CSV table of C-alpha atoms in Angstrom, one decimal:
chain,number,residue,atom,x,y,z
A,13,UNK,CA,-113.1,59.9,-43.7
A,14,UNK,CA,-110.1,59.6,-46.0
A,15,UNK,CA,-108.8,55.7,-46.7
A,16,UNK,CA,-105.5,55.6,-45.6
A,17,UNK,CA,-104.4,53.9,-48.3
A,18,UNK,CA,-105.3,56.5,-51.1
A,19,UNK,CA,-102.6,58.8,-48.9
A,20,UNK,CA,-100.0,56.0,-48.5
A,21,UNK,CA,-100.0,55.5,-52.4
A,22,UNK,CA,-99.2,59.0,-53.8
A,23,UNK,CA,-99.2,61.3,-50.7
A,24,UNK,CA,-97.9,64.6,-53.2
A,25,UNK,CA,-101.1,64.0,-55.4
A,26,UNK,CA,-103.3,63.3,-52.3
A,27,UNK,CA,-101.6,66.5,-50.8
A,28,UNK,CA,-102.2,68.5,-53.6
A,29,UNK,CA,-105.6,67.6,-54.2
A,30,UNK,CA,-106.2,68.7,-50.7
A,31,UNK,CA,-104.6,72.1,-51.0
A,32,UNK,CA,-107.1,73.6,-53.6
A,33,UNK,CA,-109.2,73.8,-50.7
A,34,UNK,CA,-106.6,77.3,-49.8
A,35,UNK,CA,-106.0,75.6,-46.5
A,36,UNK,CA,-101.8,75.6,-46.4
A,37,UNK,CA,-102.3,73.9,-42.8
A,38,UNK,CA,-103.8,71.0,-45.0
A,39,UNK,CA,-100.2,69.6,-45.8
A,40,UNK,CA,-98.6,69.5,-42.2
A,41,UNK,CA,-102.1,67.4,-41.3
A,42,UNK,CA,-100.8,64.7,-44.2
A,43,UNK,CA,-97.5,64.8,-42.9
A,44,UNK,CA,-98.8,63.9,-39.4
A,45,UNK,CA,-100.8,61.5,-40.6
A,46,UNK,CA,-98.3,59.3,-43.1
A,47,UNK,CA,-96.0,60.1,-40.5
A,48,UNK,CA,-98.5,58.3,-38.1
A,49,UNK,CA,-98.9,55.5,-40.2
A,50,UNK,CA,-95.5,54.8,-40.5
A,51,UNK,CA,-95.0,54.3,-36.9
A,52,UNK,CA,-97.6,52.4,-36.2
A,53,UNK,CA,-96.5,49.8,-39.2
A,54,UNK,CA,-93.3,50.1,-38.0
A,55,UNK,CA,-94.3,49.0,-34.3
A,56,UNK,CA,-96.9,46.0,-36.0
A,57,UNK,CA,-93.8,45.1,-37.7
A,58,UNK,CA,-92.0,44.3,-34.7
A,59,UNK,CA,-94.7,42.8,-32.8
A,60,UNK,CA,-95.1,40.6,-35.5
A,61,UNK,CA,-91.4,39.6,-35.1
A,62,UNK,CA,-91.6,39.1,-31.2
A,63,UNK,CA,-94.3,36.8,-31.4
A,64,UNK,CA,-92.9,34.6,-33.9
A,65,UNK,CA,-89.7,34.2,-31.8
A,66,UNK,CA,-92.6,33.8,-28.7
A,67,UNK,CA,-94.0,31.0,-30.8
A,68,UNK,CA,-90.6,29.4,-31.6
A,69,UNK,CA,-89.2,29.5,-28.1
A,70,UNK,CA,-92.6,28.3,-26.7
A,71,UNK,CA,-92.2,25.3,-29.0
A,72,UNK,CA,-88.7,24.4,-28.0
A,73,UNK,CA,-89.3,24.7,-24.7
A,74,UNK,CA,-92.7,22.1,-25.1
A,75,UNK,CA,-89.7,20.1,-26.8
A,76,UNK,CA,-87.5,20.1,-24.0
A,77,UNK,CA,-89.8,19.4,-21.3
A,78,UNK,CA,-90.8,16.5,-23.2
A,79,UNK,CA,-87.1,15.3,-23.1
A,80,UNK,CA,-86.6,16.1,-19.6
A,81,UNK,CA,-84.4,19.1,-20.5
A,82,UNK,CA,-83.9,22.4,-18.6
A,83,UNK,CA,-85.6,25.9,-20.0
A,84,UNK,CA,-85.4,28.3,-17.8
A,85,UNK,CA,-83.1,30.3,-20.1
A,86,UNK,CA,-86.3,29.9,-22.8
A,87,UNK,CA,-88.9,30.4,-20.0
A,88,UNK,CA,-87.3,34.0,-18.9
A,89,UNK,CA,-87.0,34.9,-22.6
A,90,UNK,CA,-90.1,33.9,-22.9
A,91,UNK,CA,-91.5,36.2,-20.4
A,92,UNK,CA,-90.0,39.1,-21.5
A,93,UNK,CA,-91.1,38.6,-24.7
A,94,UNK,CA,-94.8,38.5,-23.3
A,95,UNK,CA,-94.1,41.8,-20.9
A,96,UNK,CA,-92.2,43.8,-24.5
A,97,UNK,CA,-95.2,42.6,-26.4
A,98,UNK,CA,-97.8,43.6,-24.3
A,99,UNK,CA,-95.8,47.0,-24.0
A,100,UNK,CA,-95.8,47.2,-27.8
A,101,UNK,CA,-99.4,46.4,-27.9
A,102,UNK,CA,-100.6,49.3,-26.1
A,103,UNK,CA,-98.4,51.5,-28.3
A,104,UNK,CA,-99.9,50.5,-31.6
A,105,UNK,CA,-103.2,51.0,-30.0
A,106,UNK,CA,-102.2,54.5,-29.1
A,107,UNK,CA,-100.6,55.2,-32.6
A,108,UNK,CA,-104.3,53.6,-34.5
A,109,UNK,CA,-106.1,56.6,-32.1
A,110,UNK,CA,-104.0,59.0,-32.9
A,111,UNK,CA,-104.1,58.2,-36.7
A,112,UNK,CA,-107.9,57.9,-36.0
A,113,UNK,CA,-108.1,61.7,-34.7
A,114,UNK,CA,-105.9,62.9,-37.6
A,115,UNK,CA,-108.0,61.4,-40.2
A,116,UNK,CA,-111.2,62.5,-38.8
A,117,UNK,CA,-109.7,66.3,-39.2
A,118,UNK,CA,-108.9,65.8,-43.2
A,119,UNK,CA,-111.8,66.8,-45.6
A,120,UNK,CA,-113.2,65.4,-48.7
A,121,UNK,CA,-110.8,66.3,-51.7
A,122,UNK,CA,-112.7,68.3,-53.7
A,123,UNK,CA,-113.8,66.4,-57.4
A,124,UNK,CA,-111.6,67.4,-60.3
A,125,UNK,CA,-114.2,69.0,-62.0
A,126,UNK,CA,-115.1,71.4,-59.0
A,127,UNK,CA,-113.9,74.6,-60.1
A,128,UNK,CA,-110.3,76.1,-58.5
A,129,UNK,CA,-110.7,79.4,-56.0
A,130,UNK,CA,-112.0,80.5,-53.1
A,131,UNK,CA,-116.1,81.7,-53.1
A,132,UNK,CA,-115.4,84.8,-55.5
A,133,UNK,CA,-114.7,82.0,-58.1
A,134,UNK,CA,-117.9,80.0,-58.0
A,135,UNK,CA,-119.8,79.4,-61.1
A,136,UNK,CA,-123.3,80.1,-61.4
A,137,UNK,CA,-124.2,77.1,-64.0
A,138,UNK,CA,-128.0,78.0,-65.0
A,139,UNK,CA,-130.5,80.5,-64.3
A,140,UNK,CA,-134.6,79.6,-63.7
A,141,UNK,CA,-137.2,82.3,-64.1
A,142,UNK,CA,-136.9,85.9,-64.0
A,143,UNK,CA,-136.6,88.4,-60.9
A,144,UNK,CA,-139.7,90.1,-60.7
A,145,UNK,CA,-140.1,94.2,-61.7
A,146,UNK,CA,-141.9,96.4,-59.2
A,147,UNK,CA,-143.0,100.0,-59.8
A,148,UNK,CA,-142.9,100.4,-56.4
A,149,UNK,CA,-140.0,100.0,-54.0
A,150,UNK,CA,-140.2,96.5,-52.9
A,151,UNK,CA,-139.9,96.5,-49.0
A,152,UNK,CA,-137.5,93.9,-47.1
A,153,UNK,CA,-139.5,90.6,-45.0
A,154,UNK,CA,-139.3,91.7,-41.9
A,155,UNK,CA,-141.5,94.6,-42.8
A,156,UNK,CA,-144.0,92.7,-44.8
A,157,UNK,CA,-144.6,89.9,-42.2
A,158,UNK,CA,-144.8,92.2,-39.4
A,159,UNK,CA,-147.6,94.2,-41.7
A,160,UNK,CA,-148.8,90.9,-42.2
A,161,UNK,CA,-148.8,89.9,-38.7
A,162,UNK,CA,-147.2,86.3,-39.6
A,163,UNK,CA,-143.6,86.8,-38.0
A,164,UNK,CA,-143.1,88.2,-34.4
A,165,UNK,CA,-139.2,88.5,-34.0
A,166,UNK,CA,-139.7,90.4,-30.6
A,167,UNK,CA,-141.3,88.0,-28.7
A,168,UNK,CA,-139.5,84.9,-30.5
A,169,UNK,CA,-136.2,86.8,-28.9
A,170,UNK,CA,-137.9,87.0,-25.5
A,171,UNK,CA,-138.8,83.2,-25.4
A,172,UNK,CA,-135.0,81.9,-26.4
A,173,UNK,CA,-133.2,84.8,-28.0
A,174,UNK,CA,-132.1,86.4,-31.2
A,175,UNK,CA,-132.3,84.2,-34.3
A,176,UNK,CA,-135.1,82.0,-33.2
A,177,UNK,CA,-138.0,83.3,-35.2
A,178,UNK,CA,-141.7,83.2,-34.2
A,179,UNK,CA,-144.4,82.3,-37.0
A,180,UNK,CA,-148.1,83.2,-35.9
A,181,UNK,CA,-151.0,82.8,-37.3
A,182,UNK,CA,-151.0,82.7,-41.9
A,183,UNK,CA,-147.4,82.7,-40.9
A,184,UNK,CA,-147.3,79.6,-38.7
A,185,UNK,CA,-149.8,77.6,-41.4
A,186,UNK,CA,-146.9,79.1,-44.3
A,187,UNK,CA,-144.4,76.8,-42.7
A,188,UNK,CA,-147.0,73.7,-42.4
A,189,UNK,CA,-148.2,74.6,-46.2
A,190,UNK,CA,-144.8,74.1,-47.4
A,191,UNK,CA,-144.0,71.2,-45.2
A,192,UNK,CA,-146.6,69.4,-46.7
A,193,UNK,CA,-146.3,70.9,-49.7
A,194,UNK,CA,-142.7,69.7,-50.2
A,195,UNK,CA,-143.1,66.3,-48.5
A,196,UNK,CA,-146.0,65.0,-51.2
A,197,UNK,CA,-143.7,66.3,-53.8
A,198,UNK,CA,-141.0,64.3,-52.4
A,199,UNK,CA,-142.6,61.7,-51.2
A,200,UNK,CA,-144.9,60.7,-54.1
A,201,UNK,CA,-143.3,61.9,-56.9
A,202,UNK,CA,-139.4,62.1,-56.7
A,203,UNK,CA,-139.8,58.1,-54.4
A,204,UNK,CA,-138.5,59.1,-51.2
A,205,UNK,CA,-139.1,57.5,-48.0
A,206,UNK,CA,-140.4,59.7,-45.2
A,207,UNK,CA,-138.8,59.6,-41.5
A,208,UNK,CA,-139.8,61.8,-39.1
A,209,UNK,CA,-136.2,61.2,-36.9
A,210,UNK,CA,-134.9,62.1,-33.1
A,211,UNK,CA,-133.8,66.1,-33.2
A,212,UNK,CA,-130.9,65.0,-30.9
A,213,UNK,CA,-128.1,62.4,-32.0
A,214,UNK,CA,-124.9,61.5,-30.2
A,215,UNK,CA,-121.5,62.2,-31.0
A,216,UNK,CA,-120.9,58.9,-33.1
A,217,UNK,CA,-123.7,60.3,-35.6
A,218,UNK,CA,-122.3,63.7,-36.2
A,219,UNK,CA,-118.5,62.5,-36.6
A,220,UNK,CA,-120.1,59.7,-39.3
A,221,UNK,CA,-121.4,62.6,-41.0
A,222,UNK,CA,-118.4,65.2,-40.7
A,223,UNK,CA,-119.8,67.5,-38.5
A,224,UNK,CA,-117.5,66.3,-35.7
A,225,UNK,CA,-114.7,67.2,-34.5
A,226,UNK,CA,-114.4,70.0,-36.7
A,227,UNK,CA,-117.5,71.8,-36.1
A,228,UNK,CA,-118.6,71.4,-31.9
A,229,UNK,CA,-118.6,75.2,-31.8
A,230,UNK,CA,-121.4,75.3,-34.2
A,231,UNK,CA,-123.5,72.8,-32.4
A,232,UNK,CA,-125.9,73.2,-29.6
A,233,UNK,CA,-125.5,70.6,-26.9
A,234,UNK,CA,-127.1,69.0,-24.3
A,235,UNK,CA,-123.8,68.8,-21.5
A,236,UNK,CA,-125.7,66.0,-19.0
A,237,UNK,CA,-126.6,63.0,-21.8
A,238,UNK,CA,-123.6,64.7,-24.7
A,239,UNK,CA,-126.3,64.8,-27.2
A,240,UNK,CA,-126.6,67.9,-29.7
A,241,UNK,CA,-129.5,69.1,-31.5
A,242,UNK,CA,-129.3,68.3,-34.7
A,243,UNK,CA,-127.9,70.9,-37.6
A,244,UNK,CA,-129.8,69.2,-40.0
A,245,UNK,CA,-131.7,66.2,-40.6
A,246,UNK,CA,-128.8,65.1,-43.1
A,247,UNK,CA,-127.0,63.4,-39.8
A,248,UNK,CA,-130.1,61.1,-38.4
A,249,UNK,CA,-130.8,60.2,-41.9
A,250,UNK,CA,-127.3,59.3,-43.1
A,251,UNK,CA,-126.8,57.3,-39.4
A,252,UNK,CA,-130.1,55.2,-40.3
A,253,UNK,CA,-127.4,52.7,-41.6
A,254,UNK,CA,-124.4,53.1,-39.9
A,255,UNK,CA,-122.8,50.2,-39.4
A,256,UNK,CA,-125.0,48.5,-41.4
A,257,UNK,CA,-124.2,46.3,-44.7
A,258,UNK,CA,-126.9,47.3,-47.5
A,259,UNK,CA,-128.0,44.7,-50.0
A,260,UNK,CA,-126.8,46.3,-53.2
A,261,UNK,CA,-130.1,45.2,-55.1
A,262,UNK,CA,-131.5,48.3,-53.2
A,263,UNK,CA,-129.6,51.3,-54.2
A,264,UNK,CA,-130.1,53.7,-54.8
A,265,UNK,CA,-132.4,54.9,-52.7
A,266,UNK,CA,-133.5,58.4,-50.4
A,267,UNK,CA,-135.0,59.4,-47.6
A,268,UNK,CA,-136.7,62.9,-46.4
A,269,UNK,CA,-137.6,64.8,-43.6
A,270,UNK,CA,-138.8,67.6,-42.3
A,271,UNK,CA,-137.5,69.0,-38.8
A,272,UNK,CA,-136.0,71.6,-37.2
A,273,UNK,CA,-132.7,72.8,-37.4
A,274,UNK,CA,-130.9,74.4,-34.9
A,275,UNK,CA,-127.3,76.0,-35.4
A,276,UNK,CA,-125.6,78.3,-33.1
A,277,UNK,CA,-123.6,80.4,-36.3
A,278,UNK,CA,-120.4,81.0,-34.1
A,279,UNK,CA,-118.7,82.9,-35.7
A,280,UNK,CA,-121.1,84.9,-37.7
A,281,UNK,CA,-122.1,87.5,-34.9
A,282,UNK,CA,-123.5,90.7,-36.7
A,283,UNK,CA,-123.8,89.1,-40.0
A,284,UNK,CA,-127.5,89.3,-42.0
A,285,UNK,CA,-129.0,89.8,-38.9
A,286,UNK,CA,-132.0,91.1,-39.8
A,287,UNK,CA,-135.0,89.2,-40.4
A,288,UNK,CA,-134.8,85.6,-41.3
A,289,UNK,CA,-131.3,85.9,-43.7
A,290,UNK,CA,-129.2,84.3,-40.8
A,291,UNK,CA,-131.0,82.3,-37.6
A,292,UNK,CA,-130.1,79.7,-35.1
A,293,UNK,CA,-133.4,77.9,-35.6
A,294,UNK,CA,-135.4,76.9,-38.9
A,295,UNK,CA,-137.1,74.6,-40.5
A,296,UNK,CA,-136.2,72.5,-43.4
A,297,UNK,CA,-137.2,69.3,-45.7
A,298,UNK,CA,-133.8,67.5,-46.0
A,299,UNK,CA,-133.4,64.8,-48.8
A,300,UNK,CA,-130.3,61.8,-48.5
A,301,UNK,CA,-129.1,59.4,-50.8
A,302,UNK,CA,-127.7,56.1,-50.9
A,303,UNK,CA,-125.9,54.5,-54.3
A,304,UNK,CA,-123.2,52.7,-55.7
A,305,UNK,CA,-119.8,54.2,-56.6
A,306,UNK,CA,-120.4,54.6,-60.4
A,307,UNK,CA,-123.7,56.1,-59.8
A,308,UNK,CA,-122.7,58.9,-57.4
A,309,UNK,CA,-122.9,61.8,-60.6
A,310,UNK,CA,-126.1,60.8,-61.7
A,311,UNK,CA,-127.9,60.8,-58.2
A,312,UNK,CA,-126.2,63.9,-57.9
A,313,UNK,CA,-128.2,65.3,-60.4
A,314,UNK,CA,-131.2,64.0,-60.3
A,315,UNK,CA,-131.0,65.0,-56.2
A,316,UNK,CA,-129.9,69.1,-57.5
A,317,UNK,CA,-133.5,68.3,-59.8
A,318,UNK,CA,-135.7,67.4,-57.1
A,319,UNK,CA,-134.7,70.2,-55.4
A,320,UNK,CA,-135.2,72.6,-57.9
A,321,UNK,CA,-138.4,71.2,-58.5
A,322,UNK,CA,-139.5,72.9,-55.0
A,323,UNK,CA,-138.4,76.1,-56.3
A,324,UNK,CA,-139.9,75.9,-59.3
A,325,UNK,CA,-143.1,74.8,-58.0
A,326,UNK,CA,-143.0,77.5,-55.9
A,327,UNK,CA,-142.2,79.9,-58.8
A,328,UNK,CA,-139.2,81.3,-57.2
A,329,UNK,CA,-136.5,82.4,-59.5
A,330,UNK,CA,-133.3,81.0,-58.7
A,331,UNK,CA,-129.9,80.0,-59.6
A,332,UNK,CA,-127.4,77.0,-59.3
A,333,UNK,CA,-123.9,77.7,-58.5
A,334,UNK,CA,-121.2,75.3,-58.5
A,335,UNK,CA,-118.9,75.9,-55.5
A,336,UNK,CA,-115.5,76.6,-56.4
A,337,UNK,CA,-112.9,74.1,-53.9
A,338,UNK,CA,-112.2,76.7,-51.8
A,339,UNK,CA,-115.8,77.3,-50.5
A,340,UNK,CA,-116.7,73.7,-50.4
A,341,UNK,CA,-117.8,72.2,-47.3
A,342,UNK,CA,-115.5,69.9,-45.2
A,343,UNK,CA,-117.5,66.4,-45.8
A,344,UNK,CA,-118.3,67.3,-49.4
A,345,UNK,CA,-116.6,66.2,-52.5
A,346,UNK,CA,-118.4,68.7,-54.9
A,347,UNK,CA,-121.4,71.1,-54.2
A,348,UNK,CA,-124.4,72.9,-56.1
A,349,UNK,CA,-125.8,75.7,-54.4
A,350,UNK,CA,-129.4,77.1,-55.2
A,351,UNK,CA,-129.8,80.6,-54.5
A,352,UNK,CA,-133.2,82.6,-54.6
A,353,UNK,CA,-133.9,86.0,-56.0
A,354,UNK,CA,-134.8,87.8,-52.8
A,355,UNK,CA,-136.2,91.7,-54.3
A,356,UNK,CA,-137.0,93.6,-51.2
A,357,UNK,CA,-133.3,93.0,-49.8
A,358,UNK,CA,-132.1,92.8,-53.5
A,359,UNK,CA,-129.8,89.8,-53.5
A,360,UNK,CA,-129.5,86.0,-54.4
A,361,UNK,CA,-129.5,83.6,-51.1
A,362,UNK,CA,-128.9,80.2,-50.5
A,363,UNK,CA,-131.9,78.0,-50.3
A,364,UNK,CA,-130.4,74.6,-50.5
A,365,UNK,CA,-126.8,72.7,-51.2
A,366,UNK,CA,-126.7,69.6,-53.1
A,367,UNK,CA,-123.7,67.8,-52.2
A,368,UNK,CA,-122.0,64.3,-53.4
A,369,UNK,CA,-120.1,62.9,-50.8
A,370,UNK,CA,-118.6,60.0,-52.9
A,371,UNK,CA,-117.5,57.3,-49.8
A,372,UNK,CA,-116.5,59.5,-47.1
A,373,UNK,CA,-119.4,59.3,-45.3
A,374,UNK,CA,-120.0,56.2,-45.7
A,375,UNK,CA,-116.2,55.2,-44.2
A,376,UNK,CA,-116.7,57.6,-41.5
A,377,UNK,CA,-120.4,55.6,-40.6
A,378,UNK,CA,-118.9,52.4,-41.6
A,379,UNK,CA,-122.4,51.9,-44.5
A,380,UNK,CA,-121.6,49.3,-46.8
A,381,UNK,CA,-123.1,47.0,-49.5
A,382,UNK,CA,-122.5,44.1,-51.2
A,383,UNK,CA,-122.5,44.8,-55.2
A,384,UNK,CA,-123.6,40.9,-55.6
A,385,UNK,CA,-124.4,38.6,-53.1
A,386,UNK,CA,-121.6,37.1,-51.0
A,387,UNK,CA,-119.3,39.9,-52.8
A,388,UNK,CA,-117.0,41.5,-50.4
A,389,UNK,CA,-118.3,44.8,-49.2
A,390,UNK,CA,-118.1,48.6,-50.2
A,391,UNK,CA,-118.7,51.7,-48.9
A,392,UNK,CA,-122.1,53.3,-49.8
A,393,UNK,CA,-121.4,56.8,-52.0
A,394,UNK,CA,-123.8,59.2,-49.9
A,395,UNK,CA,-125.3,62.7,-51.4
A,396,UNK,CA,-127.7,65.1,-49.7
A,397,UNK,CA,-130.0,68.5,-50.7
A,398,UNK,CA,-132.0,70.9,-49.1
A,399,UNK,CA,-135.4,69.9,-50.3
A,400,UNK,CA,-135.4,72.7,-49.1
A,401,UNK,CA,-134.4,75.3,-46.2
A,402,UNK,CA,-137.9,77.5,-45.1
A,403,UNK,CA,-136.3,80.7,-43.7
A,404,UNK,CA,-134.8,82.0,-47.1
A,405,UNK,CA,-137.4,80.6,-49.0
A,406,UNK,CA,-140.2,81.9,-47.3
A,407,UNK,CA,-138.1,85.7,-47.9
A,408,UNK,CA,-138.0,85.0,-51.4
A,409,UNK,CA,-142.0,84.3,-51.2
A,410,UNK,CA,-142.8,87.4,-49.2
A,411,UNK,CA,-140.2,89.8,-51.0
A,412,UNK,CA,-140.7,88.5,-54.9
A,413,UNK,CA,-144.7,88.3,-54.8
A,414,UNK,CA,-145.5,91.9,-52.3
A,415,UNK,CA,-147.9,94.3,-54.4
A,416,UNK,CA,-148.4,97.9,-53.7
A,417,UNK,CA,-150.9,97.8,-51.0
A,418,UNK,CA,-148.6,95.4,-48.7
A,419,UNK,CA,-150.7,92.1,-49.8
A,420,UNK,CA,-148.6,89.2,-50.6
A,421,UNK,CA,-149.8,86.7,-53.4
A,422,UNK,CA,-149.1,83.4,-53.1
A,423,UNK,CA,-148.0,80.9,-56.3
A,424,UNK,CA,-151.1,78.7,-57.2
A,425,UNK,CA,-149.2,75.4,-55.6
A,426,UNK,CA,-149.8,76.8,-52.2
A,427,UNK,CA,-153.3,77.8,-52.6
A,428,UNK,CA,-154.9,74.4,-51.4
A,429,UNK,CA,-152.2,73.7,-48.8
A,430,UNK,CA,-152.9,77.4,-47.5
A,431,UNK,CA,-156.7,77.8,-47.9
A,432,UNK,CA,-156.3,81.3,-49.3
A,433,UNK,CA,-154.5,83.4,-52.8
A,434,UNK,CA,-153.1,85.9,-50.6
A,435,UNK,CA,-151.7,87.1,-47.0
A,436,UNK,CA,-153.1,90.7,-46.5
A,437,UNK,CA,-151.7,93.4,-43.9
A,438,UNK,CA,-154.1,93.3,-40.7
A,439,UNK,CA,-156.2,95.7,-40.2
């Protein structure tokens, strides 16, 4: 959430900063909002005045009493000073939720050094490893793992529907080899605490983390308790603290998990549908981060590294891309995306996005620390990275290491997690 007062204080820069998102409906939603503001100061203003006068004429008419004096004049203006402030009371309370519900629609500004445009302007910063060369046409996933007999779409889409993918079998230990795989990485050498974290979370989690208002039609959710399923394990992780005060001696810090995600895509009907490109349930090892305000580009960094490092280990060729302000997401302030080589369906795909929120999540969840003890509080700077999604990693796996007789060869960090080189068609 946006402090009020960075609006208040230069509303055209604040406005403008918002607008290289492309969003023209961005500027009305400041207007509302300073417009907001102003009424509600206006009405404190005037409460403020009543009950001074209240105070005064309750004191004078203590005074007269105390001198045998009449005040019933006092005593009538005193009661409809009571009855016009209780009046203006409820008013400001009504103005603060309105102003409430209009910040909670305004996104993080993008950085200034995020790059102008919508997506056709993002910037692919650096490249790691090469696509692979086949002398062969390389087939698409969802032919390899049915050879393979590791992905059963049909009966996954009996069970709950398209988009919720079935692993069996090699395919069902592939998604616990990476798991773990990823987790140890994580865990023992990047320094991250593991949580294994509810799958459902209520409303107040998902509006500390952005997802809510703005995005209930993307979210599955449970109507009797209002609980969703979670999107991604960035929300329960994040809401760890809300509400909390941190002791500043301890950022920064991170936490991981692995869980599943579940996402209903509206929207996206009819898009990548094949396969595992675009689903409404996968798995992922999400990574969070906690610092100070001055350390929020470093972390960033070293966050877009550790998740790299999966790829890497993996021996997956990929590529960052820094996304230009108009393809950023709502809560983030800047964004690297990784995309994997994928060579059966011949294009790059998003694996992960590493995000800096600076102190917008943190507002939002009201996370603070103290930068020395006794100091007045701040809000935490919050940053988060696929560490990182399975479904489009697993593609990349399947597609980039295939060989001519429909065996897939697996990259010699999985080998002890898997138990085997190689998956091979069934016979």
């Amino acid at each position: 959430m946006i402090d009020i007062k960075r609006i208040r204080q230069d509303p055209e820069a604040f406005r403008a900063q918002l607008l290289r998102r492309g969003d023209a409906t961005l500027g009305a939603a400041v207007d509302r909002i300073l417009e907001l503001d102003d009424g509600r100061r206006r009405l404190l203003t005037e409460v403020e005045h009543l009950k001074a006068e209240r105070n005064s004429a309750s004191q004078e008419v203590a005074r007269r009493k105390q001198a045998g004096e009449p005040a019933d004049d006092l005593l009538a203006t005193l009661k409809s000073a009571s009855d016009r402030i209780k009046a203006l009371d409820d008013d400001v309370r009504q103005c603060q939720a309105e102003l409430q519900d209009a910040l909670l629609t305004v996104p993080n500004p993008p950085l200034p050094e995020v790059p102008e445009g919508d997506e056709s302007h993002n910037v692919v910063v650096r490249t790691w490893g090469r696509p692979p060369a086949f002398d062969f046409e390389p087939k698409p996933h969802w032919e390899l793992a049915e050879a393979l007999g590791i992905l059963d779409l049909p009966r996954g889409a009996t069970i709950a529907g398209s988009g919720f993918p079935l692993f069996v079998g090699l395919g069902a230990r592939l998604v616990r080899a990476l798991a773990n795989l990823m987790l140890d990485l994580h865990t023992v050498e990047h320094g991250y605490i593991e949580v294994s974290p509810p799958v459902l979370v209520n409303r107040d989690a998902l509006t500390g983390t952005g997802q809510l208002p703005k995005f209930e039609d993307d979210l599955y959710r449970m109507d009797g308790d209002d609980l969703f399923l979670i999107p991604t394990a960035e929300v329960p992780l994040t809401n760890l603290h809300r509400g909390e005060i941190l002791d500043g001696d301890r950022l920064p810090f991170g936490y991981v998990a692995f869980t599943p995600c579940f996402r209903r895509e509206a929207g996206a009907h009819g898009k990548d549908t094949r396969g595992l490109i675009r689903v409404h349930q996968f798995d992922k090892v999400e990574l969070v981060r906690f610092c100070r305000a001055e350390d929020g580009p470093a972390q960033h960094a070293l966050l877009t590294g550790h998740a790299e490092a999966v790829l890497q280990r993996l021996e997956i060729p990929y590529r960052v891309v820094a996304l230009a302000a108009g393809d950023t997401g709502f809560s983030s302030a800047s964004t690297l995306d990784l995309e994997v080589w994928a060579s059966g369906v011949g294009t790059w795909l998003e694996a992960s996005s590493s995000s800096t929120f600076t102190d917008f999540q943190g507002r939002r969840a009201n996370i603070r620390y103290r930068p020395e003890p006794k100091s007045k509080p701040e809000f935490v700077h919050t940053l988060n990275a696929s560490g990182v999604a399975f479904p489009r990693t697993i593609i990349a796996l399947l597609e980039n290491n295939q060989t001519a007789e429909g065996e897939v060869l697996l990259p010699e960090s999985l080998v002890p997690y898997m138990g085997t080189d190689r998956l091979s068609p069934r016979a």
